[in-house]
Amino acid sequence: MGKMAVGFVLVFFSVTLLSGLMHYAANHYRRGDKGKQSRPNFIIILADDIGWGDLGMNQPDVASQTPHLDRMAQQGMRFTDFHSPASTCSPSRAAILTGRHGLRNGVIHNFAVDSIGGLPLNETTLAEVLHEAGYYTAMVGKWHLGHHGPHHPIHRGFDYYLGIPYSNDMGCTDIPGYDLPACSPCDRDGPADSEKNDCYSKVALPLFENLTIIKQPLNLWTLADTYTQPAVRILRTSRQRGQPFLLYVALSHMHVPLSPAPCLDGSAKDVYKSALREMDGLVGEIRRASDENDKGNTLIWFTGDNGPWNQKCQFAGDVGPFLGTWQTDRGGGSAKTTTWEGGHRVPTVAYWPGRIPANITSNTLLSGLDIFPTILSLAGVQAPSDRHYDGIDATDVLLRGSETGRESIMHPNSGAAGHFGDLQTVRLGQYKAFYMTGAAEACGGGKGQAEVHSPPLIFNLSRDKAESRPLDSSTAEYAAISERVREERQVVLRDIAADRVSHADYSRDPTAAPCCNPAHVTCRCQG
Ligand SMILES: *[C@@H]1O[C@H](CO)[C@@H](O)[C@H](O)[C@H]1NC(C)=O
Ligand SMILES: *[C@@H]1O[C@H](CO)[C@@H](O)[C@H](O)[C@H]1NC(C)=O
Ligand SMILES: *[C@@H]1O[C@H](CO)[C@@H](O)[C@H](O)[C@H]1NC(C)=O
Ligand SMILES: *[C@@H]1O[C@H](CO)[C@@H](O)[C@H](O)[C@H]1NC(C)=O
């Protein structure tokens, strides 16, 4: 109450006595809000398995499939050197929502359909902190941080949830989307198909609203609409609620199976491009609703959870120039699940009319880990102080043209069992050092053998975006760089050793799978 009263007096004062500041006050305090300071709204849109090169603005020589995102970048800020915190779904999402590496928050590989655990309950999510501070918090889309019992998003800080608790390939549907290899539809009567072709076929894909399964299986082909509707409704009703909000939209696009509506009716030829256009259209709808609701007071931050899934071939995204040639020459994949640039350099746009300058390309080095401290800083909210964080506050980069980002990024292993979470690759300035490579399948099935490197392989990204030729390890320059890398990594490892670190429960039990109707073989909802 005390703070609100002070806020009221301040606004009252500025409006009545300092008429010259009226314009300022109108911009900074929400109209009709009875003097309560209006804190900014946040929309985080996270695309799944998207490639850096999928965003039209990132590859001007390629026909763009993303006109809405391109326009947002023209009216906002595009980042060329922005990295997801990990190279697979669960660890990346956990790190974005906690601002902490997997070695701290405990999430170091993906959760399964029948996982009992999830993001450890004493880790604190962005939604929990903002909810506590008076924000309305809503999530639409893929959670993948555990769904059983207290791990469900409704218990992790979100007031509202609509979405799939994990990836869109983790369950059968009636009309399967495009995947490689293709998966079968759910069995209506007989026993569920075996797990052939790596298809999760035992449990149909569920759609939750809050804690309730409202469809199982859901219809993949209308998923874009299924997600757009609640997102737009949340934006349109925001003034009625009178609270600032966090809307976290975690898309199923561009993860296989791809199921863009125009491909079902046969009107589209290129499945990936159609899905990309559909995703872009969805982002455009959210932006339009946001502009109509509270343009000038809403930050939209679009990014990706990790790079394209190479082994899906024509159904995988485009890494642009970040080819990871050292690896692909040796027969392995160099994107999702790896720490090659294609695995974690993600297309990123920040849009906030009037606050973020327009048409800026930022080459500042940043990570998805920075979203947590930046948003909390913009909201004027403190994170719990009993633990350490891995992100930096990038407010000056977003709002004030600063080009000072991170000095370094630690890229965790997201692909090799036994090494999950290890800080195996270190970015330092323009250099990138690998202590380990490999462990991802390429299109066509080539396996990237996991390989340890001592001394590390070091690439110079400013002249070798494709990571094709490592520096000669016999030079004095190499020795100096590798020493700095070693020190940087030691500092982080020592910090983690002195921190509160959590461990996720990765045990599994069939009864933990979301099931609308346990009497049915694939849990299909009645009717
Ligand atoms: C989910 O919660 C919202 C309120 O936040 C409510 O309007 C809606 O009916 C709920 N849906 C279900 C299926 O319980
Ligand atoms: C954006 O910036 C680019 C390069 O700086 C310039 O060529 C282009 O005309 C600008 N576009 C708009 C819409 O201002
Ligand atoms: C890395 O590339 C930059 C740009 O080409 C160059 O100035 C620098 O000397 C290179 N560093 C090494 C160690 O080769
Ligand atoms: C969470 O609980 C575990 C087990 O008690 C502890 O080791 C860890 O430090 C806690 N994490 C945090 C962030 O407090």
Coordinates of C-alpha atoms and ligand atoms in Angstrom, one line a residue:
M1 CA 0.0 0.0 0.0
G2 CA 2.8 2.4 1.0
K3 CA 4.4 2.2 -2.5
M4 CA 1.1 2.6 -4.3
A5 CA 0.3 5.7 -2.2
V6 CA 3.7 7.2 -3.0
G7 CA 3.2 6.4 -6.7
F8 CA -0.2 8.1 -6.6
V9 CA 1.2 11.2 -5.0
L10 CA 4.0 11.4 -7.5
V11 CA 1.8 11.1 -10.5
F12 CA -0.7 13.5 -9.1
F13 CA 2.0 16.0 -8.5
S14 CA 3.6 15.7 -11.9
V15 CA 0.3 16.0 -13.7
T16 CA -1.1 18.9 -11.8
L17 CA 2.0 21.0 -11.1
L18 CA 4.4 20.2 -13.8
S19 CA 2.3 20.4 -16.9
G20 CA 5.5 20.2 -19.0
L21 CA 5.9 16.7 -17.8
M22 CA 2.4 15.6 -18.8
H23 CA 3.5 14.0 -22.0
Y24 CA 6.2 12.1 -20.1
A25 CA 3.7 11.0 -17.5
A26 CA 1.2 9.9 -20.1
N27 CA 3.8 7.7 -21.6
H28 CA 5.0 6.2 -18.4
Y29 CA 1.8 5.7 -16.4
R30 CA -1.1 3.9 -17.8
R31 CA -4.2 5.9 -18.5
G32 CA -7.2 5.4 -16.3
D33 CA -5.1 3.4 -13.8
K34 CA -5.8 5.7 -10.9
G35 CA -2.2 6.8 -10.6
K36 CA -0.7 3.3 -10.2
Q37 CA 2.7 3.3 -11.9
S38 CA 2.3 1.1 -15.0
R39 CA 5.1 -1.4 -15.2
P40 CA 5.9 -2.9 -18.6
N41 CA 4.3 -5.9 -20.1
F42 CA 6.4 -8.8 -21.4
I43 CA 5.8 -11.2 -24.2
I44 CA 8.4 -13.9 -24.8
I45 CA 7.9 -15.9 -27.9
L46 CA 10.1 -18.9 -28.1
A47 CA 10.3 -20.8 -31.4
D48 CA 11.3 -24.5 -31.3
D49 CA 14.2 -25.9 -33.2
I50 CA 14.4 -22.7 -35.4
G51 CA 17.5 -22.0 -37.5
W52 CA 19.4 -18.7 -37.4
G53 CA 18.9 -18.6 -41.2
D54 CA 15.2 -19.1 -41.0
L55 CA 14.6 -15.4 -40.2
G56 CA 14.4 -13.5 -43.5
M57 CA 16.3 -10.5 -42.1
N58 CA 19.2 -12.7 -41.3
Q59 CA 19.6 -13.8 -44.9
P60 CA 18.8 -11.0 -47.3
D61 CA 19.8 -13.1 -50.3
V62 CA 17.2 -15.8 -49.6
A63 CA 13.5 -15.2 -50.3
S64 CA 12.0 -14.4 -46.9
Q65 CA 9.3 -16.5 -45.3
T66 CA 9.0 -14.2 -42.3
P67 CA 7.6 -10.8 -43.3
H68 CA 6.1 -10.1 -39.9
L69 CA 9.3 -10.9 -38.0
D70 CA 11.3 -8.9 -40.6
R71 CA 9.0 -5.9 -39.9
M72 CA 9.3 -6.3 -36.2
A73 CA 13.1 -6.2 -36.6
Q74 CA 12.8 -3.1 -38.8
Q75 CA 10.8 -1.4 -36.1
G76 CA 13.0 -2.9 -33.3
M77 CA 16.3 -4.6 -32.7
R78 CA 17.7 -7.7 -34.4
F79 CA 20.4 -9.6 -32.7
T80 CA 23.0 -11.5 -34.8
D81 CA 25.0 -13.0 -32.0
F82 CA 22.3 -14.2 -29.6
H83 CA 22.6 -17.7 -28.2
S84 CA 20.2 -20.2 -26.6
P85 CA 21.5 -21.3 -23.2
A86 CA 21.6 -25.0 -24.3
S87 CA 21.2 -27.0 -27.4
T88 CA 18.1 -29.0 -26.5
C89 CA 14.6 -28.2 -25.3
S90 CA 14.3 -28.8 -21.5
P91 CA 17.8 -27.4 -20.5
S92 CA 17.3 -24.4 -22.7
R93 CA 13.9 -23.6 -21.3
A94 CA 14.9 -24.2 -17.7
A95 CA 17.8 -21.8 -18.1
I96 CA 15.7 -19.1 -19.8
L97 CA 13.1 -19.3 -17.0
T98 CA 15.6 -19.4 -14.1
G99 CA 18.5 -17.4 -15.5
R100 CA 20.8 -20.3 -14.4
H101 CA 22.8 -22.9 -16.2
G102 CA 21.7 -26.6 -16.0
L103 CA 24.6 -27.3 -13.7
R104 CA 22.8 -25.0 -11.2
N105 CA 19.1 -25.5 -11.8
G106 CA 19.5 -29.3 -12.3
V107 CA 17.9 -29.6 -15.8
I108 CA 20.6 -31.0 -18.0
H109 CA 18.7 -33.1 -20.5
N110 CA 15.1 -33.6 -21.8
F111 CA 12.2 -34.8 -19.7
A112 CA 10.1 -37.7 -21.0
V113 CA 6.3 -38.4 -21.4
D114 CA 6.5 -40.5 -18.2
S115 CA 9.0 -38.4 -16.2
I116 CA 8.0 -38.0 -12.5
G117 CA 10.1 -35.0 -11.9
G118 CA 10.8 -31.6 -13.6
L119 CA 12.5 -28.4 -13.0
P120 CA 13.4 -28.7 -9.3
L121 CA 10.7 -27.0 -7.1
N122 CA 13.1 -24.8 -5.2
E123 CA 14.3 -23.3 -8.4
T124 CA 12.5 -20.0 -9.0
T125 CA 11.0 -19.2 -12.4
L126 CA 10.6 -15.8 -14.0
A127 CA 6.8 -16.4 -13.8
E128 CA 7.0 -17.0 -10.1
V129 CA 9.0 -13.9 -9.4
L130 CA 6.7 -11.7 -11.6
H131 CA 3.5 -13.3 -10.2
E132 CA 4.7 -12.5 -6.7
A133 CA 5.3 -8.9 -7.8
G134 CA 1.7 -8.5 -9.0
Y135 CA 2.0 -9.5 -12.6
Y136 CA -0.6 -11.6 -14.4
T137 CA 1.3 -14.5 -15.8
A138 CA 0.1 -16.7 -18.7
M139 CA 1.8 -19.4 -20.8
V140 CA 0.7 -20.7 -24.2
G141 CA 2.5 -23.7 -25.7
K142 CA 5.3 -26.2 -24.9
W143 CA 6.4 -26.5 -21.3
H144 CA 8.8 -29.5 -21.2
L145 CA 9.9 -28.9 -17.7
G146 CA 8.0 -31.7 -16.1
H147 CA 4.2 -32.0 -16.0
H148 CA 3.5 -34.5 -13.2
G149 CA 2.0 -33.2 -9.9
P150 CA 3.7 -30.0 -8.7
H151 CA 5.8 -29.6 -11.8
H152 CA 2.9 -28.5 -14.0
P153 CA 3.2 -24.9 -15.2
I154 CA 0.2 -23.9 -13.2
H155 CA 2.2 -24.7 -10.1
R156 CA 5.3 -22.9 -11.4
G157 CA 4.1 -19.4 -11.4
F158 CA 1.6 -19.2 -14.3
D159 CA -2.0 -18.0 -13.7
Y160 CA -3.1 -19.5 -17.0
Y161 CA -1.8 -22.3 -19.2
L162 CA -2.8 -23.7 -22.5
G163 CA -0.5 -26.0 -24.4
I164 CA 1.3 -29.3 -24.8
P165 CA 3.3 -30.4 -21.7
Y166 CA 6.3 -31.4 -23.9
S167 CA 7.3 -31.7 -27.6
N168 CA 4.8 -32.1 -30.4
D169 CA 6.4 -35.4 -31.4
M170 CA 6.0 -37.0 -28.0
G171 CA 2.6 -38.7 -28.6
C172 CA 0.5 -40.0 -31.4
T173 CA -2.3 -38.0 -33.1
D174 CA -5.1 -39.0 -35.6
I175 CA -3.6 -37.2 -38.6
P176 CA 0.2 -37.3 -38.1
G177 CA 2.2 -34.4 -39.3
Y178 CA 5.4 -34.5 -41.5
D179 CA 8.3 -36.2 -39.7
L180 CA 11.2 -38.3 -40.8
P181 CA 10.7 -41.2 -40.5
A182 CA 6.9 -40.9 -40.6
C183 CA 4.9 -41.9 -37.6
S184 CA 1.6 -43.8 -37.5
P185 CA -1.7 -42.4 -36.3
C186 CA -3.0 -43.4 -32.8
D187 CA -4.5 -46.8 -32.7
R188 CA -8.2 -46.4 -32.0
D189 CA -8.9 -49.9 -30.7
G190 CA -6.0 -52.3 -30.7
P191 CA -2.9 -52.2 -28.6
A192 CA -0.8 -49.2 -29.2
D193 CA 1.9 -49.6 -31.8
S194 CA 5.4 -50.3 -30.6
E195 CA 7.9 -47.5 -30.4
K196 CA 9.1 -48.3 -33.9
N197 CA 10.9 -45.5 -35.7
D198 CA 11.4 -43.6 -32.4
C199 CA 7.8 -42.5 -32.5
Y200 CA 6.2 -42.1 -29.1
S201 CA 2.9 -43.9 -29.9
K202 CA 1.7 -45.2 -26.5
V203 CA 0.1 -42.0 -25.2
A204 CA -1.8 -39.6 -27.4
L205 CA -0.6 -36.0 -27.5
P206 CA -2.6 -34.0 -24.9
L207 CA -3.7 -30.4 -24.9
F208 CA -4.0 -28.9 -21.4
E209 CA -5.9 -25.8 -20.3
N210 CA -4.7 -25.0 -16.8
L211 CA -4.6 -28.4 -15.0
T212 CA -7.2 -30.1 -17.3
I213 CA -6.6 -32.2 -20.4
I214 CA -9.1 -30.7 -22.8
K215 CA -8.1 -32.8 -25.8
Q216 CA -6.2 -36.0 -26.3
P217 CA -5.1 -36.4 -29.0
L218 CA -5.1 -32.8 -30.1
N219 CA -5.3 -31.7 -33.7
L220 CA -1.8 -30.7 -34.9
W221 CA -3.1 -29.1 -38.0
T222 CA -5.0 -26.4 -36.2
L223 CA -2.4 -25.8 -33.5
A224 CA -1.4 -22.4 -34.8
D225 CA -4.9 -21.2 -34.3
T226 CA -5.3 -23.1 -31.0
Y227 CA -2.3 -21.0 -29.7
T228 CA -3.2 -17.7 -31.3
Q229 CA -6.7 -17.5 -29.8
P230 CA -5.8 -17.6 -26.1
A231 CA -2.7 -15.4 -26.7
V232 CA -4.7 -12.7 -28.4
R233 CA -7.5 -13.0 -25.8
I234 CA -5.0 -12.5 -23.0
L235 CA -3.7 -9.3 -24.7
R236 CA -7.2 -8.0 -25.4
T237 CA -8.4 -8.5 -21.8
S238 CA -5.3 -7.1 -20.2
R239 CA -6.7 -3.6 -19.5
Q240 CA -9.7 -5.2 -17.7
R241 CA -7.4 -7.1 -15.5
G242 CA -5.5 -3.9 -14.6
Q243 CA -2.3 -5.8 -14.0
P244 CA 0.9 -5.8 -16.0
F245 CA 1.5 -9.2 -17.6
L246 CA 4.0 -11.8 -18.7
L247 CA 2.9 -13.8 -21.7
Y248 CA 5.2 -16.7 -22.5
V249 CA 4.4 -18.2 -25.9
A250 CA 6.4 -21.4 -26.4
L251 CA 5.6 -22.4 -30.0
S252 CA 5.6 -26.0 -31.3
H253 CA 6.7 -24.5 -34.6
M254 CA 9.5 -25.4 -36.1
H255 CA 9.8 -28.8 -34.3
V256 CA 8.7 -31.9 -36.2
P257 CA 6.1 -33.1 -36.9
L258 CA 5.4 -30.1 -39.1
S259 CA 1.7 -29.6 -39.7
P260 CA 1.0 -26.3 -41.3
A261 CA -2.7 -25.9 -42.3
P262 CA -2.0 -25.3 -46.0
C263 CA -0.2 -28.7 -46.3
L264 CA -3.3 -30.6 -45.0
D265 CA -5.5 -29.3 -47.8
G266 CA -2.7 -29.8 -50.3
S267 CA -2.3 -26.1 -51.2
A268 CA 1.4 -25.9 -50.2
K269 CA 4.4 -27.7 -51.6
D270 CA 7.3 -26.9 -49.3
V271 CA 6.4 -28.2 -45.9
Y272 CA 9.1 -26.4 -44.0
K273 CA 8.5 -23.0 -45.6
S274 CA 4.8 -23.3 -45.1
A275 CA 5.3 -24.0 -41.4
L276 CA 7.7 -21.1 -41.2
R277 CA 5.2 -18.8 -42.8
E278 CA 2.5 -20.1 -40.4
M279 CA 4.8 -19.4 -37.5
D280 CA 5.5 -15.9 -38.7
G281 CA 1.8 -15.2 -39.2
L282 CA 1.2 -16.3 -35.6
V283 CA 3.9 -13.9 -34.4
G284 CA 2.3 -11.2 -36.5
E285 CA -1.1 -11.7 -34.9
I286 CA 0.4 -11.5 -31.4
R287 CA 2.2 -8.3 -32.3
R288 CA -0.9 -6.8 -33.8
A289 CA -3.0 -7.6 -30.7
S290 CA -0.2 -6.3 -28.5
D291 CA 0.0 -3.0 -30.4
E292 CA -3.7 -2.5 -30.2
N293 CA -3.6 -3.3 -26.5
D294 CA -0.7 -1.4 -25.1
K295 CA 1.8 -0.4 -27.7
G296 CA 4.6 1.5 -26.1
N297 CA 4.4 -0.4 -22.8
T298 CA 5.0 -3.9 -24.1
L299 CA 8.3 -5.6 -24.9
I300 CA 8.1 -8.5 -27.3
W301 CA 11.2 -10.7 -27.3
F302 CA 11.3 -13.4 -30.0
T303 CA 14.0 -16.0 -29.8
G304 CA 14.7 -19.8 -30.2
D305 CA 15.3 -22.7 -27.8
N306 CA 18.1 -24.3 -29.9
G307 CA 19.1 -24.8 -33.5
P308 CA 17.6 -27.0 -36.2
W309 CA 17.4 -30.8 -35.9
N310 CA 19.8 -31.9 -38.7
Q311 CA 18.7 -35.5 -38.8
K312 CA 15.2 -34.4 -40.0
C313 CA 16.7 -33.3 -43.3
Q314 CA 14.1 -31.3 -45.4
F315 CA 12.0 -30.8 -42.2
A316 CA 14.9 -29.1 -40.4
G317 CA 15.7 -25.3 -40.4
D318 CA 18.5 -23.4 -41.9
V319 CA 21.6 -22.6 -39.9
G320 CA 22.7 -19.8 -42.4
P321 CA 26.5 -19.5 -42.5
F322 CA 27.0 -21.3 -39.3
L323 CA 27.6 -24.7 -40.8
G324 CA 29.9 -26.4 -38.3
T325 CA 32.0 -27.6 -41.2
W326 CA 34.7 -29.2 -39.0
Q327 CA 32.0 -31.6 -37.7
T328 CA 30.0 -32.1 -40.9
D329 CA 33.3 -33.1 -42.7
R330 CA 33.5 -35.9 -40.2
G331 CA 30.0 -37.1 -40.8
G332 CA 28.2 -35.7 -37.8
G333 CA 25.4 -33.2 -37.3
S334 CA 26.3 -29.7 -36.3
A335 CA 23.1 -28.1 -35.0
K336 CA 20.6 -29.1 -32.3
T337 CA 22.2 -31.1 -29.4
T338 CA 25.7 -29.8 -30.4
T339 CA 27.6 -26.8 -29.3
W340 CA 28.5 -25.8 -32.9
E341 CA 27.0 -22.4 -33.7
G342 CA 24.1 -24.0 -35.5
G343 CA 23.1 -25.6 -32.2
H344 CA 22.6 -22.4 -30.2
R345 CA 22.9 -19.3 -32.3
V346 CA 19.3 -18.3 -32.6
P347 CA 17.4 -15.7 -34.6
T348 CA 16.3 -13.0 -32.1
V349 CA 14.3 -9.8 -32.3
A350 CA 13.3 -7.4 -29.5
Y351 CA 10.4 -5.0 -30.2
W352 CA 9.2 -2.2 -28.0
P353 CA 7.9 0.8 -30.0
G354 CA 9.1 4.0 -28.5
R355 CA 11.6 2.4 -26.1
I356 CA 13.8 0.1 -28.3
P357 CA 15.2 2.2 -31.2
A358 CA 14.0 1.1 -34.6
N359 CA 15.9 -0.7 -37.3
I360 CA 18.9 -1.6 -35.3
T361 CA 21.1 -4.6 -35.9
S362 CA 23.0 -5.5 -32.8
N363 CA 26.1 -7.7 -32.9
T364 CA 26.3 -7.7 -29.2
L365 CA 27.0 -11.1 -27.6
L366 CA 24.0 -12.1 -25.5
S367 CA 22.3 -15.3 -24.3
G368 CA 18.8 -16.5 -23.4
L369 CA 20.2 -16.6 -19.9
D370 CA 20.1 -12.8 -20.0
I371 CA 16.3 -12.6 -20.5
F372 CA 15.6 -13.3 -16.8
P373 CA 17.7 -10.5 -15.3
T374 CA 16.8 -8.1 -18.0
I375 CA 13.1 -8.5 -17.7
L376 CA 13.3 -8.4 -13.9
S377 CA 15.3 -5.2 -14.1
L378 CA 12.8 -3.6 -16.5
A379 CA 10.0 -4.6 -14.1
G380 CA 11.9 -3.2 -11.1
V381 CA 11.7 -6.6 -9.4
Q382 CA 14.5 -8.4 -7.4
A383 CA 15.4 -12.0 -8.0
P384 CA 15.9 -14.3 -5.0
S385 CA 19.4 -13.4 -3.6
D386 CA 20.3 -16.7 -2.1
R387 CA 21.7 -18.1 -5.3
H388 CA 23.8 -17.1 -8.2
Y389 CA 22.8 -16.3 -11.8
D390 CA 24.4 -16.7 -15.2
G391 CA 22.7 -13.8 -17.0
I392 CA 23.5 -10.1 -17.4
D393 CA 21.1 -7.2 -17.4
A394 CA 20.9 -6.2 -21.1
T395 CA 18.7 -3.2 -20.5
D396 CA 21.3 -0.8 -21.8
V397 CA 21.7 -2.8 -25.0
L398 CA 17.9 -2.9 -25.6
L399 CA 17.1 0.7 -24.7
R400 CA 20.2 2.8 -24.8
G401 CA 22.3 1.6 -27.8
S402 CA 25.0 0.0 -25.7
E403 CA 27.1 -2.6 -27.4
T404 CA 28.5 -4.0 -24.3
G405 CA 27.2 -7.5 -23.9
R406 CA 28.9 -10.6 -22.5
E407 CA 32.5 -11.3 -22.6
S408 CA 31.9 -15.0 -22.7
I409 CA 29.3 -17.8 -22.9
M410 CA 29.6 -21.3 -21.5
H411 CA 27.8 -23.8 -23.8
P412 CA 26.7 -26.9 -22.0
N413 CA 26.8 -30.4 -23.5
S414 CA 23.3 -31.3 -24.6
G415 CA 24.0 -34.4 -26.6
A416 CA 26.3 -36.9 -25.0
A417 CA 25.0 -39.0 -22.1
G418 CA 27.5 -39.0 -19.2
H419 CA 28.5 -35.4 -20.1
F420 CA 25.1 -33.7 -20.0
G421 CA 25.4 -30.1 -18.7
D422 CA 29.2 -30.1 -18.8
L423 CA 30.5 -26.7 -19.9
Q424 CA 32.2 -28.2 -22.8
T425 CA 32.5 -25.3 -25.1
V426 CA 33.5 -21.7 -24.2
R427 CA 32.9 -18.6 -26.3
L428 CA 35.3 -15.8 -25.4
G429 CA 35.1 -12.7 -27.5
Q430 CA 35.5 -13.8 -31.1
Y431 CA 37.0 -17.2 -30.1
K432 CA 35.3 -20.4 -29.4
A433 CA 37.0 -23.3 -27.7
F434 CA 35.8 -26.9 -27.7
Y435 CA 36.8 -29.4 -25.1
M436 CA 34.5 -31.9 -26.6
T437 CA 32.7 -32.3 -30.0
G438 CA 30.2 -34.6 -31.7
A439 CA 27.3 -36.7 -30.6
A440 CA 24.6 -35.5 -33.1
E441 CA 23.1 -37.4 -36.0
A442 CA 23.3 -35.7 -39.5
C443 CA 20.7 -35.9 -42.2
G444 CA 21.2 -39.4 -43.7
G445 CA 22.2 -40.9 -40.3
G446 CA 25.9 -40.0 -40.0
K447 CA 26.9 -40.1 -36.4
G448 CA 29.1 -37.5 -34.9
Q449 CA 31.3 -39.5 -32.6
A450 CA 31.8 -37.8 -29.2
E451 CA 35.5 -36.7 -29.1
V452 CA 37.4 -35.1 -26.3
H453 CA 40.0 -32.4 -27.2
S454 CA 43.0 -31.7 -25.1
P455 CA 44.2 -29.1 -25.9
P456 CA 40.9 -27.6 -27.0
L457 CA 39.9 -26.9 -30.6
I458 CA 39.7 -23.1 -31.0
F459 CA 38.0 -21.4 -33.8
N460 CA 38.1 -17.7 -34.7
L461 CA 34.5 -16.8 -35.4
S462 CA 35.3 -13.4 -36.8
R463 CA 36.9 -15.0 -39.8
D464 CA 35.5 -18.5 -39.7
K465 CA 31.7 -18.5 -39.1
A466 CA 31.5 -22.0 -40.4
E467 CA 33.9 -23.3 -37.7
S468 CA 35.9 -25.0 -40.4
R469 CA 39.6 -24.7 -39.4
P470 CA 40.8 -24.6 -35.8
L471 CA 43.7 -22.3 -34.9
D472 CA 47.1 -23.9 -35.0
S473 CA 47.7 -25.0 -31.4
S474 CA 51.5 -24.6 -31.6
T475 CA 51.4 -20.8 -31.8
A476 CA 51.8 -18.3 -29.0
E477 CA 48.5 -16.7 -29.9
Y478 CA 46.8 -20.0 -29.4
A479 CA 48.5 -20.5 -26.0
A480 CA 47.3 -17.1 -24.8
I481 CA 43.7 -17.6 -25.9
S482 CA 43.5 -21.1 -24.5
E483 CA 44.8 -19.9 -21.2
R484 CA 42.2 -17.1 -21.0
V485 CA 39.5 -19.6 -21.9
R486 CA 40.7 -22.0 -19.2
E487 CA 40.6 -19.3 -16.6
E488 CA 37.2 -18.1 -17.6
R489 CA 35.8 -21.6 -17.4
Q490 CA 37.4 -22.2 -14.0
V491 CA 35.8 -19.0 -12.6
V492 CA 32.4 -20.2 -13.6
L493 CA 33.0 -23.8 -12.3
R494 CA 34.3 -22.5 -9.0
D495 CA 31.3 -20.2 -8.7
I496 CA 28.9 -23.1 -9.4
A497 CA 30.7 -25.3 -6.8
A498 CA 30.1 -22.5 -4.2
D499 CA 26.4 -22.0 -5.2
R500 CA 23.2 -23.7 -4.3
V501 CA 22.8 -26.3 -6.9
S502 CA 19.7 -28.3 -7.6
H503 CA 19.2 -31.7 -9.2
A504 CA 16.2 -32.8 -11.3
D505 CA 14.5 -36.1 -10.7
Y506 CA 14.7 -37.9 -14.1
S507 CA 13.1 -41.1 -12.9
R508 CA 10.1 -42.4 -14.9
D509 CA 6.9 -44.2 -14.2
P510 CA 4.1 -45.0 -16.8
T511 CA 1.5 -43.5 -14.4
A512 CA 3.1 -40.1 -14.7
A513 CA 2.1 -39.8 -18.4
P514 CA -0.8 -37.3 -18.9
C515 CA -3.9 -39.4 -19.5
C516 CA -7.4 -38.2 -20.2
N517 CA -8.9 -41.7 -20.1
P518 CA -6.8 -44.5 -18.6
A519 CA -9.4 -47.0 -19.8
H520 CA -8.4 -46.3 -23.4
V521 CA -5.2 -47.7 -24.9
T522 CA -3.8 -44.3 -25.9
C523 CA -5.6 -42.3 -23.2
R524 CA -8.0 -40.8 -25.7
C525 CA -10.6 -38.5 -24.2
Q526 CA -14.2 -39.7 -24.6
G527 CA -16.3 -38.3 -27.4
Ligands
LIG1 C1 -8.5 -21.9 -16.9 O1 -8.4 -20.7 -16.1 C2 -9.1 -19.6 -16.5 C3 -8.9 -18.5 -15.6 O2 -7.6 -18.2 -15.4 C4 -10.6 -20.0 -16.7 O3 -11.2 -18.9 -17.3 C5 -10.7 -21.2 -17.6 O4 -12.1 -21.6 -17.7 C6 -9.9 -22.3 -17.0 N1 -10.0 -23.5 -18.0 C7 -10.2 -24.7 -17.6 C8 -10.3 -25.8 -18.6 O5 -10.3 -25.0 -16.4
LIG2 C1 17.0 0.2 -41.9 O1 18.5 0.3 -42.0 C2 19.0 -0.2 -43.2 C3 20.5 -0.2 -43.0 O2 21.0 0.6 -42.0 C4 18.6 0.8 -44.3 O3 19.1 0.4 -45.5 C5 17.1 0.7 -44.4 O4 16.6 1.7 -45.3 C6 16.4 1.0 -43.0 N1 15.0 0.7 -43.1 C7 14.1 1.5 -42.6 C8 12.6 1.0 -42.7 O5 14.3 2.5 -42.0
LIG3 C1 40.9 -13.7 -35.9 O1 40.3 -13.0 -37.0 C2 40.5 -11.6 -36.9 C3 39.7 -11.0 -38.1 O2 40.1 -11.6 -39.3 C4 41.9 -11.2 -37.0 O3 42.1 -9.8 -36.9 C5 42.7 -11.9 -35.8 O4 44.0 -11.7 -35.9 C6 42.4 -13.4 -35.8 N1 43.0 -14.0 -34.7 C7 43.9 -15.1 -34.8 C8 44.4 -15.6 -33.5 O5 44.2 -15.6 -35.8
LIG4 C1 17.2 -27.1 -3.6 O1 17.2 -28.2 -2.7 C2 18.4 -29.0 -2.8 C3 18.2 -30.2 -1.8 O2 17.9 -29.7 -0.5 C4 19.6 -28.1 -2.4 O3 20.8 -28.9 -2.5 C5 19.7 -27.0 -3.4 O4 20.8 -26.1 -3.0 C6 18.4 -26.2 -3.4 N1 18.5 -25.2 -4.4 C7 18.3 -23.9 -4.2 C8 18.3 -23.0 -5.4 O5 18.0 -23.4 -3.1

